[in-house]
Amino acid sequence: MIEPREAEDLVLIALNKPVGIVSTTEDGERDNIVDFVNHSKRVFPIGRLDKDSQGLIFLTNHGDLVNKILRAGNDHEKEYLVTVDKPITDEFIRGMGAGVPILGTVTKKCKVKKGSTVCLPHYPGAGAEPSDSSHVRALWLRSEKAGTYAHYERQLKRHSAG
């Protein structure tokens, strides 16, 4: 159970985190998300995005809410839309879903679903540079539980290289 808060005390921010910002609250970390948002109240990111990733992340000053969402025991699924600049074959999808060897271990299995070619804005440095700048191929990655987070970006890069 999460205790309700007075509306005027609650801070909930939806941020399109740009590339280069670190999803941490550590003061010593250069380009951290808290300094970037620069809110008058202490806020915490709900989850994380890698420094070289761009996307939606929520921040709040409600610590109980953060803990409830992120606690692995709550079995929340995580889903990612990944764009790539090469064809997505059935073999590629099977390989990603089975796990990929990285740094002496194999990443957790995940559900992988091929999307269609979609029209998305592309931001320099935000990922794959498609040959047609207005269209990229989409790939959905979903972990079964938040506690089984696999390093999908490294997994995708490693599997794409092979």
Short mmCIF file of C-alpha atoms in Angstrom, two decimals:
data_model
loop_
_atom_site.label_atom_id
_atom_site.label_comp_id
_atom_site.label_asym_id
_atom_site.label_seq_id
_atom_site.Cartn_x
_atom_site.Cartn_y
_atom_site.Cartn_z
CA MET A 1 0.00 0.00 0.00
CA ILE A 2 1.31 3.43 -0.90
CA GLU A 3 0.34 6.26 1.39
CA PRO A 4 -1.37 9.11 -0.47
CA ARG A 5 0.23 12.54 -0.49
CA GLU A 6 -1.21 15.98 -0.70
CA ALA A 7 -1.39 17.08 -4.33
CA GLU A 8 0.60 20.25 -3.68
CA ASP A 9 3.44 18.17 -2.16
CA LEU A 10 3.62 15.57 -4.93
CA VAL A 11 6.06 16.03 -7.79
CA LEU A 12 5.72 13.76 -10.82
CA ILE A 13 7.77 14.62 -13.90
CA ALA A 14 7.67 12.92 -17.31
CA LEU A 15 10.99 13.67 -19.01
CA ASN A 16 12.20 12.86 -22.50
CA LYS A 17 15.75 12.18 -21.30
CA PRO A 18 18.31 13.27 -23.88
CA VAL A 19 21.47 11.38 -24.73
CA GLY A 20 24.32 12.31 -22.37
CA ILE A 21 22.32 12.56 -19.13
CA VAL A 22 22.98 9.91 -16.45
CA SER A 23 19.93 8.47 -14.64
CA THR A 24 21.39 8.85 -11.16
CA THR A 25 20.87 11.03 -8.10
CA GLU A 26 24.57 11.11 -7.19
CA ASP A 27 25.83 14.68 -6.81
CA GLY A 28 29.36 13.75 -7.88
CA GLU A 29 28.19 12.32 -11.19
CA ARG A 30 28.60 14.81 -13.99
CA ASP A 31 25.45 15.33 -16.11
CA ASN A 32 23.16 13.59 -13.61
CA ILE A 33 19.41 13.67 -14.15
CA VAL A 34 18.65 15.52 -10.89
CA ASP A 35 20.88 18.46 -11.83
CA PHE A 36 19.46 18.41 -15.37
CA VAL A 37 15.86 18.68 -14.11
CA ASN A 38 16.89 21.23 -11.45
CA HIS A 39 13.63 20.98 -9.48
CA SER A 40 13.27 22.82 -6.16
CA LYS A 41 12.28 19.53 -4.41
CA ARG A 42 14.42 16.41 -4.22
CA VAL A 43 13.27 14.05 -7.00
CA PHE A 44 14.27 10.50 -7.91
CA PRO A 45 14.15 8.74 -11.28
CA ILE A 46 11.79 5.79 -11.51
CA GLY A 47 14.11 3.35 -13.25
CA ARG A 48 17.01 4.22 -15.46
CA LEU A 49 18.08 4.79 -19.02
CA ASP A 50 21.68 4.41 -20.13
CA LYS A 51 23.68 7.59 -20.67
CA ASP A 52 23.74 7.03 -24.42
CA SER A 53 19.98 6.30 -24.55
CA GLN A 54 17.13 8.72 -25.08
CA GLY A 55 13.55 8.18 -23.96
CA LEU A 56 10.76 8.63 -21.48
CA ILE A 57 11.63 8.45 -17.80
CA PHE A 58 9.55 9.51 -14.81
CA LEU A 59 10.86 11.32 -11.74
CA THR A 60 9.08 11.88 -8.44
CA ASN A 61 9.64 13.00 -4.88
CA HIS A 62 7.49 10.09 -3.62
CA GLY A 63 10.06 7.50 -2.47
CA ASP A 64 7.43 4.86 -1.61
CA LEU A 65 6.12 5.04 -5.18
CA VAL A 66 9.63 4.58 -6.59
CA ASN A 67 10.25 1.56 -4.36
CA LYS A 68 6.88 -0.01 -5.15
CA ILE A 69 7.45 0.26 -8.90
CA LEU A 70 11.09 -0.86 -8.92
CA ARG A 71 10.96 -3.67 -6.36
CA ALA A 72 11.76 -6.89 -8.24
CA GLY A 73 9.28 -8.88 -6.14
CA ASN A 74 6.40 -7.00 -7.76
CA ASP A 75 7.06 -8.83 -11.05
CA HIS A 76 6.62 -5.83 -13.35
CA GLU A 77 7.49 -6.44 -16.97
CA LYS A 78 9.83 -4.09 -18.77
CA GLU A 79 9.38 -3.40 -22.44
CA TYR A 80 11.74 -1.66 -24.83
CA LEU A 81 11.32 -0.48 -28.41
CA VAL A 82 14.68 -0.79 -30.11
CA THR A 83 15.52 0.54 -33.54
CA VAL A 84 18.12 -1.08 -35.77
CA ASP A 85 19.63 -0.20 -39.12
CA LYS A 86 19.66 -3.69 -40.62
CA PRO A 87 17.03 -6.28 -41.53
CA ILE A 88 15.52 -8.21 -38.62
CA THR A 89 15.46 -11.89 -39.58
CA ASP A 90 13.73 -14.78 -37.82
CA GLU A 91 17.18 -16.10 -36.88
CA PHE A 92 18.07 -12.74 -35.30
CA ILE A 93 14.83 -12.75 -33.27
CA ARG A 94 15.42 -16.34 -32.05
CA GLY A 95 18.99 -15.49 -31.07
CA MET A 96 17.99 -12.37 -29.14
CA GLY A 97 15.21 -14.23 -27.36
CA ALA A 98 17.49 -17.08 -26.33
CA GLY A 99 20.06 -14.81 -24.69
CA VAL A 100 23.41 -13.56 -25.91
CA PRO A 101 26.90 -14.28 -24.53
CA ILE A 102 28.37 -11.11 -23.00
CA LEU A 103 31.37 -10.80 -20.69
CA GLY A 104 31.53 -14.49 -19.80
CA THR A 105 27.81 -14.97 -19.12
CA VAL A 106 24.62 -15.31 -21.14
CA THR A 107 21.90 -12.68 -20.82
CA LYS A 108 18.45 -13.74 -19.62
CA LYS A 109 15.92 -14.96 -22.15
CA CYS A 110 13.39 -12.39 -23.25
CA LYS A 111 10.34 -12.14 -25.46
CA VAL A 112 11.18 -10.55 -28.79
CA LYS A 113 8.62 -9.32 -31.30
CA LYS A 114 9.39 -7.84 -34.68
CA GLY A 115 7.74 -4.54 -35.40
CA SER A 116 7.26 -3.07 -38.82
CA THR A 117 9.20 -0.30 -40.45
CA VAL A 118 7.95 2.77 -38.64
CA CYS A 119 8.32 6.49 -39.13
CA LEU A 120 10.16 7.94 -36.15
CA PRO A 121 12.16 11.12 -35.76
CA HIS A 122 15.85 10.30 -35.58
CA TYR A 123 18.15 12.22 -33.32
CA PRO A 124 21.89 12.20 -34.00
CA GLY A 125 23.67 10.05 -31.45
CA ALA A 126 20.43 8.43 -30.28
CA GLY A 127 21.08 4.99 -31.71
CA ALA A 128 21.14 3.31 -35.07
CA GLU A 129 21.63 5.61 -38.03
CA PRO A 130 19.11 4.31 -40.57
CA SER A 131 19.92 4.56 -44.26
CA ASP A 132 16.54 6.29 -44.77
CA SER A 133 16.50 8.92 -42.02
CA SER A 134 12.71 8.94 -41.70
CA HIS A 135 12.17 5.18 -41.34
CA VAL A 136 13.73 2.63 -39.01
CA ARG A 137 13.04 -1.00 -38.22
CA ALA A 138 11.45 -1.63 -34.83
CA LEU A 139 12.08 -4.50 -32.43
CA TRP A 140 10.24 -5.02 -29.13
CA LEU A 141 12.13 -6.60 -26.23
CA ARG A 142 10.26 -7.61 -23.09
CA SER A 143 11.67 -9.11 -19.90
CA GLU A 144 9.35 -11.36 -17.93
CA LYS A 145 10.07 -9.56 -14.66
CA ALA A 146 11.78 -6.32 -13.78
CA GLY A 147 14.20 -8.33 -11.63
CA THR A 148 15.46 -10.18 -14.69
CA TYR A 149 16.73 -7.05 -16.40
CA ALA A 150 19.16 -7.98 -19.12
CA HIS A 151 21.49 -5.45 -20.68
CA TYR A 152 19.44 -5.21 -23.88
CA GLU A 153 21.56 -2.54 -25.50
CA ARG A 154 24.73 -4.61 -25.16
CA GLN A 155 22.75 -7.74 -26.03
CA LEU A 156 21.46 -6.12 -29.22
CA LYS A 157 24.86 -4.73 -30.22
CA ARG A 158 26.60 -8.06 -29.55
CA HIS A 159 24.00 -10.08 -31.46
CA SER A 160 23.88 -7.58 -34.35
CA ALA A 161 27.64 -7.78 -34.80
CA GLY A 162 27.58 -11.55 -35.19
#
